[in-house]
Coordinates of C-alpha atoms in Angstrom, one line a residue:
Chain A
M1 CA 0.0 0.0 0.0
E2 CA 1.3 3.4 -0.9
I3 CA 1.4 6.2 1.7
T4 CA -0.5 9.0 0.0
K5 CA -0.8 12.8 0.5
K6 CA -4.4 12.3 1.4
M7 CA -3.5 9.9 4.2
V8 CA -0.8 12.0 5.8
E9 CA -2.5 15.4 5.5
K10 CA -4.9 14.8 8.3
T11 CA -2.3 13.3 10.7
A12 CA -0.8 16.6 11.9
T13 CA -1.7 20.3 12.0
K14 CA 0.8 23.0 11.2
L15 CA 1.5 25.7 13.7
T16 CA 4.0 28.5 13.9
A17 CA 6.1 29.4 17.0
E18 CA 4.4 32.8 16.9
E19 CA 1.0 31.3 17.2
I20 CA 2.1 29.5 20.4
L21 CA 4.2 32.4 21.9
E22 CA 1.4 35.0 21.1
G23 CA -1.2 32.8 22.8
K24 CA -3.3 32.1 19.7
V25 CA -3.1 28.4 20.8
L26 CA -3.0 27.8 24.5
S27 CA 0.3 26.4 25.9
V28 CA 1.9 25.9 29.3
K29 CA 5.4 27.2 29.8
W30 CA 8.1 26.0 32.2
E31 CA 11.7 27.0 32.7
P32 CA 13.7 24.3 34.4
K33 CA 16.1 25.6 37.1
L34 CA 18.0 22.4 37.9
K35 CA 21.1 22.4 40.0
Y36 CA 23.9 19.8 39.9
A37 CA 27.4 19.5 41.4
W38 CA 29.5 17.1 39.5
D39 CA 32.5 15.4 41.2
N40 CA 35.4 15.0 38.9
G41 CA 37.1 11.9 40.1
P42 CA 40.8 11.3 40.7
A43 CA 41.9 11.6 37.0
I44 CA 40.1 14.8 36.0
G45 CA 40.5 16.2 39.5
R46 CA 44.3 16.1 39.1
Y47 CA 44.0 17.4 35.5
L48 CA 42.1 20.5 36.9
A49 CA 44.5 21.0 39.8
E50 CA 47.4 21.0 37.3
L51 CA 45.6 23.4 35.0
K52 CA 45.4 25.8 38.0
N53 CA 49.3 25.5 38.2
G54 CA 49.5 26.3 34.5
K55 CA 50.4 22.8 33.4
I56 CA 48.7 20.1 31.4
I57 CA 49.0 16.5 32.7
A58 CA 48.2 13.2 31.0
K59 CA 48.2 9.6 32.0
K60 CA 49.9 6.7 30.4
C61 CA 48.6 3.2 29.5
D62 CA 51.3 0.7 30.3
K63 CA 49.8 -1.8 27.8
C64 CA 49.2 0.2 24.6
H65 CA 51.7 3.0 25.7
R66 CA 49.2 5.7 24.8
I67 CA 49.8 9.0 26.7
M68 CA 46.1 9.9 27.2
I69 CA 44.6 13.3 27.6
P70 CA 42.3 14.1 29.2
P71 CA 43.9 11.7 31.8
R72 CA 41.7 8.7 32.7
M73 CA 42.0 6.1 35.4
F74 CA 41.7 3.2 33.0
C75 CA 42.5 2.8 29.3
E76 CA 39.2 2.4 27.5
L77 CA 40.9 0.4 24.6
C78 CA 43.0 -2.0 26.7
W79 CA 40.6 -2.1 29.6
V80 CA 43.4 -2.0 32.2
P81 CA 44.1 0.6 34.9
S82 CA 46.3 3.4 33.6
G83 CA 49.8 3.9 34.8
E84 CA 52.0 6.9 35.5
W85 CA 51.2 10.6 35.3
V86 CA 53.0 12.4 32.5
Y87 CA 53.3 16.2 32.0
V88 CA 52.7 17.2 28.4
K89 CA 53.3 20.5 26.6
D90 CA 50.9 23.4 26.3
T91 CA 51.4 23.4 22.6
G92 CA 49.8 21.4 19.8
I93 CA 48.4 21.3 16.3
V94 CA 44.9 22.0 15.0
N95 CA 43.2 18.7 14.0
T96 CA 40.0 20.3 12.8
W97 CA 38.0 23.5 13.6
I98 CA 34.9 25.5 12.9
I99 CA 34.0 29.1 12.3
G100 CA 30.7 29.5 14.3
H101 CA 28.2 32.2 13.4
V102 CA 25.7 31.0 16.0
D103 CA 26.0 30.5 19.8
W104 CA 25.4 27.3 21.7
K105 CA 21.7 27.9 21.7
A106 CA 21.7 28.4 17.9
K107 CA 21.2 32.2 18.4
R108 CA 22.8 34.2 15.6
L109 CA 25.9 36.2 16.5
D110 CA 26.2 39.7 15.2
I111 CA 29.1 39.0 12.9
K112 CA 28.5 42.0 10.7
G113 CA 28.4 44.1 13.8
G114 CA 31.9 43.0 14.7
V115 CA 31.3 40.0 17.0
R116 CA 34.1 37.5 16.5
P117 CA 33.0 34.1 15.2
I118 CA 33.4 31.2 17.6
T119 CA 36.5 29.2 16.5
L120 CA 36.2 26.0 18.4
S121 CA 38.8 23.4 17.6
I122 CA 40.2 19.9 18.3
I123 CA 43.9 20.4 19.3
E124 CA 46.3 17.5 19.3
I125 CA 48.5 18.2 22.3
D126 CA 52.3 17.9 21.9
G127 CA 53.7 15.1 24.1
A128 CA 50.4 13.1 24.1
S129 CA 50.0 10.3 21.7
K130 CA 49.2 11.1 18.1
G131 CA 45.6 12.0 17.5
M132 CA 45.0 12.6 21.2
G133 CA 43.0 15.8 21.1
I134 CA 41.2 18.1 23.4
L135 CA 38.4 20.6 22.6
H136 CA 39.3 24.3 23.0
H137 CA 38.9 27.7 21.4
L138 CA 41.4 29.4 19.1
G139 CA 42.2 33.1 19.5
E140 CA 44.5 35.9 18.2
V141 CA 44.0 34.5 14.7
D142 CA 41.9 35.5 11.6
P143 CA 39.3 32.7 11.6
W144 CA 39.6 32.3 7.9
K145 CA 43.4 31.7 8.1
I146 CA 43.1 28.7 10.5
H147 CA 44.4 25.6 8.8
R148 CA 44.8 21.9 9.6
G149 CA 48.2 21.2 11.2
M150 CA 48.5 24.8 12.4
K151 CA 50.8 25.0 15.4
V152 CA 49.2 26.6 18.5
K153 CA 50.1 27.4 22.1
A154 CA 47.9 27.8 25.2
V155 CA 47.2 31.4 26.4
W156 CA 46.7 31.1 30.2
K157 CA 44.7 33.2 32.5
P158 CA 46.9 35.0 35.1
P159 CA 47.5 32.6 38.1
E160 CA 45.3 34.6 40.4
E161 CA 42.3 34.2 38.1
R162 CA 42.6 30.5 37.6
T163 CA 40.0 28.3 39.3
G164 CA 41.0 24.8 38.3
S165 CA 38.9 24.7 35.1
I166 CA 39.5 24.0 31.4
T167 CA 38.9 27.7 31.0
D168 CA 42.1 28.4 33.0
I169 CA 43.4 28.2 29.4
K170 CA 41.7 31.2 27.7
Y171 CA 42.3 29.8 24.2
F172 CA 45.1 28.6 22.0
K173 CA 46.9 31.0 19.6
P174 CA 49.1 30.3 16.6
V175 CA 52.9 30.0 17.1
K176 CA 55.7 29.6 14.6
Chain R
M1 CA 16.1 -17.5 15.2
R2 CA 12.9 -16.8 13.3
R3 CA 12.7 -14.8 10.1
V4 CA 11.0 -11.4 10.7
A5 CA 9.1 -9.3 8.2
I6 CA 7.7 -5.8 8.0
V7 CA 4.0 -6.1 7.1
G8 CA 2.7 -2.5 7.6
A9 CA 3.8 1.1 7.9
G10 CA 2.4 4.5 9.0
L11 CA 3.8 8.0 8.9
T12 CA 2.5 11.4 9.9
K13 CA 3.2 14.7 8.2
F14 CA 6.3 16.4 9.5
Y15 CA 6.2 20.0 10.5
R16 CA 8.4 22.4 12.5
N17 CA 5.5 22.8 15.0
T18 CA 2.5 20.6 15.2
Q19 CA -0.6 21.3 17.2
E20 CA -0.8 17.6 18.0
T21 CA 0.8 16.3 21.2
P22 CA 3.5 13.7 21.1
K23 CA 0.9 11.0 22.1
E24 CA -1.5 12.1 19.3
L25 CA 1.3 12.0 16.7
A26 CA 2.2 8.5 17.9
Y27 CA -1.5 7.5 17.6
E28 CA -1.8 8.7 14.1
A29 CA 1.2 6.8 12.8
T30 CA 0.3 3.7 14.7
K31 CA -3.3 3.7 13.5
M32 CA -2.2 4.2 9.9
A33 CA 0.3 1.2 10.2
L34 CA -2.4 -1.1 11.6
D35 CA -4.9 0.0 8.9
S36 CA -2.3 -0.5 6.2
C37 CA -2.3 -4.3 6.8
E38 CA -5.8 -4.6 8.1
M39 CA -4.7 -5.5 11.6
K40 CA -6.2 -4.5 14.9
L41 CA -4.5 -3.6 18.2
S42 CA -5.7 -7.0 19.5
D43 CA -3.5 -8.7 16.9
I44 CA -0.4 -7.1 18.4
D45 CA 1.6 -9.1 21.0
C46 CA 4.0 -6.4 22.1
V47 CA 5.2 -2.8 21.5
V48 CA 8.5 -1.1 21.3
H49 CA 9.0 2.7 21.2
G50 CA 11.9 4.8 20.1
T51 CA 12.1 8.4 21.1
A52 CA 15.1 10.6 21.7
P53 CA 16.1 12.9 24.7
D54 CA 13.4 13.5 27.3
A55 CA 14.8 17.1 27.3
F56 CA 13.1 17.9 24.0
D57 CA 9.7 17.4 25.3
G58 CA 10.6 18.3 28.9
V59 CA 8.8 15.1 29.9
H60 CA 10.6 12.5 32.0
M61 CA 9.7 8.9 31.5
K62 CA 8.7 9.9 28.0
G63 CA 8.4 6.3 26.9
E64 CA 5.7 5.7 29.5
Y65 CA 4.0 9.0 28.6
L66 CA 3.9 8.1 25.0
S67 CA 2.7 4.5 25.5
D68 CA -1.0 5.2 25.2
G69 CA -0.5 6.7 21.7
S70 CA 1.4 3.6 20.7
G71 CA -1.3 1.2 21.7
A72 CA 0.8 -0.3 24.5
F73 CA -1.5 -0.4 27.5
R74 CA -1.5 -3.9 29.1
K75 CA 1.0 -5.2 26.7
P76 CA 4.8 -5.9 27.0
Y77 CA 6.3 -2.5 26.3
M78 CA 9.9 -1.2 26.1
R79 CA 11.3 2.2 25.2
H80 CA 14.8 2.5 23.7
F81 CA 17.0 5.5 23.1
V82 CA 20.4 6.0 21.4
G83 CA 20.2 9.6 20.4
G84 CA 19.9 10.2 16.7
G85 CA 20.5 6.5 16.1
T86 CA 17.2 5.6 17.8
G87 CA 15.0 5.4 14.7
V88 CA 17.0 2.6 13.1
L89 CA 17.6 0.8 16.4
S90 CA 13.7 0.7 16.6
P91 CA 13.3 -2.1 14.1
A92 CA 16.3 -4.0 15.6
H93 CA 14.7 -3.7 19.0
G94 CA 11.4 -5.1 17.6
W95 CA 13.3 -7.8 15.8
F96 CA 14.6 -9.2 19.1
H97 CA 11.1 -9.7 20.3
V98 CA 9.9 -11.6 17.3
A99 CA 13.0 -13.4 16.1
S100 CA 13.4 -14.8 19.6
G101 CA 10.1 -16.6 19.3
M102 CA 8.7 -14.9 22.3
F103 CA 6.1 -12.8 20.3
D104 CA 4.6 -13.2 16.8
T105 CA 3.8 -9.5 16.2
C106 CA 5.4 -6.3 17.4
L107 CA 4.4 -2.7 16.9
V108 CA 7.5 -0.5 16.4
V109 CA 6.7 3.2 17.0
A110 CA 9.0 6.2 16.8
E111 CA 8.0 9.7 17.8
E112 CA 9.6 13.1 18.3
K113 CA 8.4 16.5 19.1
M114 CA 11.4 18.8 19.1
S115 CA 9.4 22.1 18.9
C116 CA 8.5 22.1 22.7
A117 CA 12.0 23.2 23.6
Y118 CA 12.2 26.9 22.6
P119 CA 13.5 29.2 21.4
H120 CA 15.6 26.4 19.9
P121 CA 16.1 22.8 21.0
A122 CA 19.9 23.2 20.4
G123 CA 20.2 24.6 23.9
A124 CA 18.9 21.4 25.4
F125 CA 21.9 19.5 24.1
I126 CA 24.6 21.2 26.3
T127 CA 24.4 18.4 28.9
I128 CA 25.4 15.7 26.4
F129 CA 28.9 17.0 26.6
D130 CA 31.4 16.2 29.4
H131 CA 30.4 18.5 32.2
T132 CA 34.0 19.4 33.2
T133 CA 36.2 19.3 30.1
E134 CA 33.7 20.4 27.5
Q135 CA 30.6 22.1 28.8
A136 CA 32.6 25.1 30.1
L137 CA 33.6 25.8 26.5
Y138 CA 29.9 26.0 25.4
P139 CA 29.9 23.5 22.5
T140 CA 26.7 22.7 20.6
L141 CA 25.7 20.0 18.1
I142 CA 26.2 22.2 15.0
Y143 CA 29.7 22.9 16.1
I144 CA 30.8 19.3 16.5
F145 CA 29.2 18.3 13.2
A146 CA 31.0 21.2 11.5
I147 CA 34.2 20.0 13.2
E148 CA 33.6 16.5 11.8
M149 CA 32.7 17.8 8.3
N150 CA 35.9 19.8 8.2
R151 CA 38.0 16.8 9.1
F152 CA 36.2 14.7 6.5
M153 CA 36.9 17.5 3.9
T154 CA 40.5 18.2 4.8
T155 CA 41.4 14.4 4.8
H156 CA 39.9 13.7 1.4
G157 CA 40.2 17.1 -0.3
Y158 CA 36.4 17.3 -0.7
R159 CA 34.9 20.6 -1.7
K160 CA 31.9 22.3 -0.2
E161 CA 30.3 22.9 -3.6
D162 CA 30.4 19.2 -4.3
I163 CA 29.0 18.1 -0.9
A164 CA 26.2 20.7 -1.4
L165 CA 24.8 18.4 -4.1
V166 CA 23.5 16.2 -1.4
A167 CA 21.1 18.9 -0.3
V168 CA 20.1 19.6 -4.0
K169 CA 19.4 15.9 -4.5
N170 CA 17.6 15.1 -1.3
K171 CA 15.4 18.2 -1.2
K172 CA 14.4 17.5 -4.8
N173 CA 13.6 13.8 -4.0
A174 CA 11.4 15.1 -1.1
M175 CA 9.2 16.9 -3.6
D176 CA 7.5 13.6 -4.1
H177 CA 7.2 12.7 -0.4
P178 CA 3.7 13.4 1.1
S179 CA 5.2 13.9 4.6
A180 CA 7.9 16.3 3.5
Q181 CA 8.6 19.5 5.5
L182 CA 11.3 21.1 3.3
P183 CA 10.9 19.8 -0.3
A184 CA 12.5 22.2 -2.7
E185 CA 14.3 22.6 -6.0
I186 CA 17.5 24.4 -5.1
T187 CA 20.9 24.8 -6.6
V188 CA 24.4 24.4 -5.3
Q189 CA 24.7 28.2 -5.3
D190 CA 21.7 28.4 -3.0
V191 CA 23.4 26.1 -0.5
L192 CA 26.7 28.0 -0.6
N193 CA 24.9 31.4 -0.4
S194 CA 22.7 30.3 2.6
E195 CA 23.6 31.7 6.0
I196 CA 26.8 30.3 7.6
M197 CA 25.8 28.5 10.8
A198 CA 29.2 27.1 11.7
W199 CA 31.6 26.9 8.8
P200 CA 31.8 24.6 6.9
V201 CA 28.1 24.1 7.6
N202 CA 25.6 26.5 6.0
R203 CA 21.9 26.6 6.7
L204 CA 21.0 24.5 3.7
D205 CA 23.5 21.8 4.8
I206 CA 21.3 21.1 7.8
S207 CA 18.0 19.2 8.3
P208 CA 15.3 21.1 10.1
T209 CA 13.8 20.9 13.6
S210 CA 10.7 18.8 13.2
D211 CA 7.7 17.1 14.9
G212 CA 6.4 13.8 13.6
A213 CA 5.9 10.1 14.2
A214 CA 6.4 6.8 12.3
C215 CA 5.4 3.2 12.9
I216 CA 6.0 -0.2 11.4
I217 CA 4.5 -3.6 12.2
L218 CA 6.8 -6.7 12.5
A219 CA 5.5 -10.2 12.2
A220 CA 7.0 -13.7 12.3
E221 CA 7.0 -15.5 9.0
H222 CA 3.9 -17.6 9.5
V223 CA 1.9 -14.5 10.4
A224 CA 3.5 -12.3 7.7
R225 CA 2.5 -14.7 4.9
R226 CA -1.1 -14.7 6.1
V227 CA -1.2 -10.9 6.4
T228 CA 0.4 -9.9 3.1
E229 CA 1.3 -11.2 -0.3
K230 CA 4.6 -9.4 -0.2
P231 CA 6.3 -9.3 3.2
I232 CA 9.5 -7.3 3.3
W233 CA 12.1 -9.2 5.3
L234 CA 14.2 -7.7 8.1
D235 CA 17.3 -9.8 7.2
G236 CA 20.0 -7.9 9.0
V237 CA 20.4 -5.7 12.1
G238 CA 23.5 -4.2 13.5
W239 CA 24.5 -1.6 16.1
S240 CA 27.6 -0.4 17.8
L241 CA 29.0 2.4 19.9
D242 CA 32.4 4.0 19.7
T243 CA 34.2 5.8 22.6
A244 CA 32.7 8.9 24.2
Y245 CA 36.3 10.4 24.0
W246 CA 35.2 11.8 20.7
C247 CA 38.2 14.3 20.4
T248 CA 40.5 11.2 20.4
R249 CA 38.8 9.5 17.4
D250 CA 39.8 10.5 13.9
L251 CA 36.5 11.9 12.8
Y252 CA 37.2 11.6 9.1
Y253 CA 35.7 8.0 9.1
P254 CA 32.7 6.5 10.9
D255 CA 34.2 3.4 12.5
Y256 CA 31.0 3.0 14.6
L257 CA 29.0 2.5 11.4
E258 CA 31.4 0.1 9.8
V259 CA 31.2 -2.2 12.8
A260 CA 27.4 -2.1 12.9
A261 CA 27.2 -2.5 9.1
R262 CA 29.5 -5.6 9.1
Q263 CA 27.2 -7.1 11.8
A264 CA 24.1 -6.5 9.7
Y265 CA 25.7 -7.6 6.4
K266 CA 27.0 -10.9 8.0
M267 CA 23.6 -11.7 9.3
A268 CA 22.0 -11.0 5.9
G269 CA 24.7 -12.9 4.1
I270 CA 26.0 -9.9 2.2
K271 CA 29.6 -10.1 1.1
E272 CA 29.9 -7.3 -1.4
P273 CA 27.6 -4.5 -0.2
S274 CA 28.3 -2.2 -3.1
K275 CA 27.1 -4.9 -5.5
E276 CA 24.4 -6.6 -3.6
I277 CA 22.6 -3.6 -2.2
H278 CA 20.4 -1.8 -4.7
I279 CA 19.1 1.1 -2.6
A280 CA 20.2 3.0 0.5
E281 CA 18.8 5.4 3.0
P282 CA 22.1 6.7 4.7
Y283 CA 21.4 9.0 7.7
D284 CA 21.6 12.6 6.4
P285 CA 21.0 15.2 9.1
F286 CA 23.8 17.1 7.4
T287 CA 24.9 17.0 3.7
Y288 CA 28.3 15.6 4.4
K289 CA 26.9 13.0 6.7
E290 CA 25.1 11.1 3.9
L291 CA 28.6 10.8 2.1
H292 CA 30.3 9.9 5.4
H293 CA 27.8 7.2 6.0
I294 CA 27.9 5.9 2.4
E295 CA 31.6 5.3 3.0
G296 CA 31.0 3.8 6.4
L297 CA 28.4 1.4 4.9
M298 CA 31.1 0.4 2.5
L299 CA 28.9 1.4 -0.5
A300 CA 31.8 3.6 -1.8
P301 CA 35.5 3.4 -1.2
R302 CA 36.9 5.9 1.3
G303 CA 37.5 9.2 -0.4
K304 CA 35.5 8.3 -3.5
S305 CA 31.9 9.1 -2.5
V306 CA 31.9 12.7 -3.6
Q307 CA 33.0 11.8 -7.1
M308 CA 30.3 9.1 -7.3
L309 CA 27.8 11.8 -6.1
V310 CA 28.9 14.2 -8.8
D311 CA 28.6 11.5 -11.4
G312 CA 25.0 10.9 -10.5
H313 CA 25.5 7.5 -9.0
F314 CA 23.3 8.2 -6.0
N315 CA 20.4 9.9 -7.9
R316 CA 17.0 8.2 -7.9
D317 CA 17.8 6.8 -11.4
G318 CA 21.4 6.2 -10.6
N319 CA 23.2 2.9 -10.0
L320 CA 22.7 3.1 -6.2
P321 CA 19.9 5.5 -5.3
T322 CA 20.5 7.1 -1.9
S323 CA 17.8 8.8 0.2
P324 CA 15.2 8.4 -2.5
S325 CA 12.7 9.5 0.2
G326 CA 14.3 12.9 0.4
G327 CA 16.0 12.1 3.6
L328 CA 16.2 14.2 6.7
L329 CA 17.3 17.2 4.6
G330 CA 14.1 17.1 2.6
V331 CA 11.4 15.2 4.5
G332 CA 12.5 16.6 7.9
N333 CA 14.2 15.4 11.1
P334 CA 11.9 14.5 14.0
I335 CA 14.9 12.5 15.4
A336 CA 13.6 8.9 16.1
A337 CA 10.7 9.2 13.6
A338 CA 13.1 10.4 10.9
G339 CA 15.2 7.2 11.3
L340 CA 12.2 5.0 11.0
M341 CA 10.9 7.1 8.1
K342 CA 14.0 5.9 6.2
V343 CA 13.3 2.3 7.0
I344 CA 9.7 2.8 5.8
E345 CA 11.0 4.2 2.6
L346 CA 13.0 1.0 2.0
Y347 CA 9.9 -1.0 2.8
L348 CA 7.8 0.9 0.3
Q349 CA 10.5 0.8 -2.4
L350 CA 11.1 -2.9 -2.0
K351 CA 7.3 -3.5 -2.0
G352 CA 7.1 -1.4 -5.2
T353 CA 4.6 1.0 -3.6
A354 CA 6.7 4.1 -3.4
G355 CA 4.5 5.9 -5.9
K356 CA 6.3 8.8 -7.7
R357 CA 9.4 8.1 -5.7
Q358 CA 9.7 4.5 -6.9
V359 CA 13.3 3.8 -8.1
P360 CA 13.6 1.9 -11.4
G361 CA 14.9 -1.6 -11.7
N362 CA 12.8 -3.5 -9.1
P363 CA 15.2 -3.2 -6.2
T364 CA 15.2 -6.3 -3.9
C365 CA 17.8 -5.3 -1.2
G366 CA 18.2 -2.1 0.8
V367 CA 20.1 -0.7 3.7
A368 CA 19.3 2.1 6.1
N369 CA 21.4 3.6 9.0
A370 CA 21.2 6.2 11.7
W371 CA 23.7 7.8 13.9
G372 CA 23.7 9.7 17.2
D373 CA 24.7 10.0 20.8
L374 CA 28.1 11.9 21.0
M375 CA 28.8 11.2 17.3
Q376 CA 29.4 7.6 18.3
V377 CA 26.5 5.2 17.7
G378 CA 25.8 3.4 14.5
T379 CA 22.5 1.5 13.8
V380 CA 21.9 -0.4 10.6
V381 CA 19.1 -2.6 9.1
V382 CA 19.1 -4.6 5.9
L383 CA 15.8 -5.2 4.2
R384 CA 14.9 -7.7 1.4
S385 CA 11.8 -8.4 -0.7

C-alpha cells in the first residue's frame, strides 16, 4: 500500500512558533532551574589541579603505551588501569575546527556588527599520543586563516584568576 | 532465530511545529500502520517505542508518557533511546522480540516533538557534553558536526560545492514525499549562499527541527505470509557504539558505522555490499553526513563518495539511489521518527509501492542507517523483498 498525501495530510496540523508564543493556541510554559554539582574523580580532579598550576597533565597506559589526555584512570581500549602521570606540553596542532556564526543555543551572533565568530577546535597536544585531542577555542587569529596542522600554544589566565577549570586556558593561539 | 518481516507502515506529516501532542502523533502513525495491513490492536503481541532525549519534550519517562498513543496499554512494552541513532535501532529492538520466538507480532513506534523546547532545542543539548572538560567551552551540536565535516573534507580534499549536491538531490527527492517538511528545487549556489551556521556548515547543509511520528509492524514468517502477499524481510540488524572520548577518534571516518554494518551484512549474508545492495537510506541530518555514511556502509571506497555523487551514481535513477525518500534534509528530522521514516522508505520501495518516488529496476535489497549520541552510535538494518 502506498502512503499518500491524502493519508498524511490529516495526521498533523501545522502551527508557527508565533501562534504559540502569542497565545493564539494555548500552551503551558516552564523554565527548568535544575542544580547539579559534578564530582570530577581522581583523574580529571588532578587534571584540573594542574591546569590551575599552568600545566597540562596526561596519564599513560602501560599496555598500549598511549599517553592519554584528558587523563583517565583506565584505558578504554586495553581495559586496564592506567599507569604513571605524564606532563605534556601546552602546545599542539589543529586537527579540525569551525567558524561558528551562532551561539550554543543556535542564536545568531552579530558577525557583521563586529562580533568575533566562535573558533572551536580539536587540538592534538604535543607530548600526548598522536591523535589525542582536546576541545578548545582558538584566539588571536583570523578565523579564515586557520588551517589543519597549524601550530598553536595555550594562552593562560593569570595565576590569580585560575580556578581549576578547562577555562584556565583562555584559548590557543598560533605560534611559529 | 525466526525470520521477521515488516508487514505494515504508517507515517505522519512532518512540521516544524505541530498542534498535536507527542501522544497524538504516535497514535496517528500507529493507526495508519495497523490500517495498512488490516490488523487490529488486539492482533499485536508487544510494543517497542523509540524516542530521543526527554529534554526535547521536557517530559521525564517519555516512553511511559507516549505508550497510550502507541497502543501499548497492558502489553509488554519497552522504550529504547540511542540519540539520533534511535529510529534505526527501533526495528532492531522489535526484531529481538519476534526473532526470539517470544512474540509473533510487534508494533515499532518512533515519535519526536522537538518544537516544545524553545527558542531552539539546540540549547537542550549542552548536557550531552562532558560536564567538566567540554561544557565550560559551550559547545553545541552544530559545532561538533561542523568539526567532523571539516576533518572529512581536509582528509579527502572534498569541496563544499560538491558536498552541497546532497542537499540539492535530497530536497528534490522530497518533492514527491507526502510527509515532507522542506521539499525544494535548489541549486548548489543556494546552499553556498545560505547563511553560515558554523563553517563549513551553512543553513541548507542542515536538516530542520521537526515534529512527527512513524510506525512499522513486524511479524513472524507464518503471520506475515497470512497478512500480506509481499512481506519485506528484516534480514540484517547491527548496532555499535564508539568511545565517548570523541576528540580522540579520527572523525574523518565513521568506524562506529562500519562495525554495525558488518554485523548486519554478516547476518544478511551480504559479502559485497556495493554490488548486492540496490538502494540505501544513509542517515543525512547534514549534507556531508550522507557521504560519510555511504563510505561507512562500504557502498563507496573511502575518499570516493563525492566523485560518485557528482557522477549521478546516487540519484533516484542512478546505480545506487540514496535517500530516494528525500532524507532528513528534505522530509525533515523528528529524530527517532526520521530514522524510522528511512526504514519505511526502503519498505515501500522494495514492495514497489513508493509511488512517484519509486526507483527503477525492481530493487530487492536495501540498507538504512542512523547515527547519534556523542557522534558515536551506528544503527543499521538490511531489508529484502
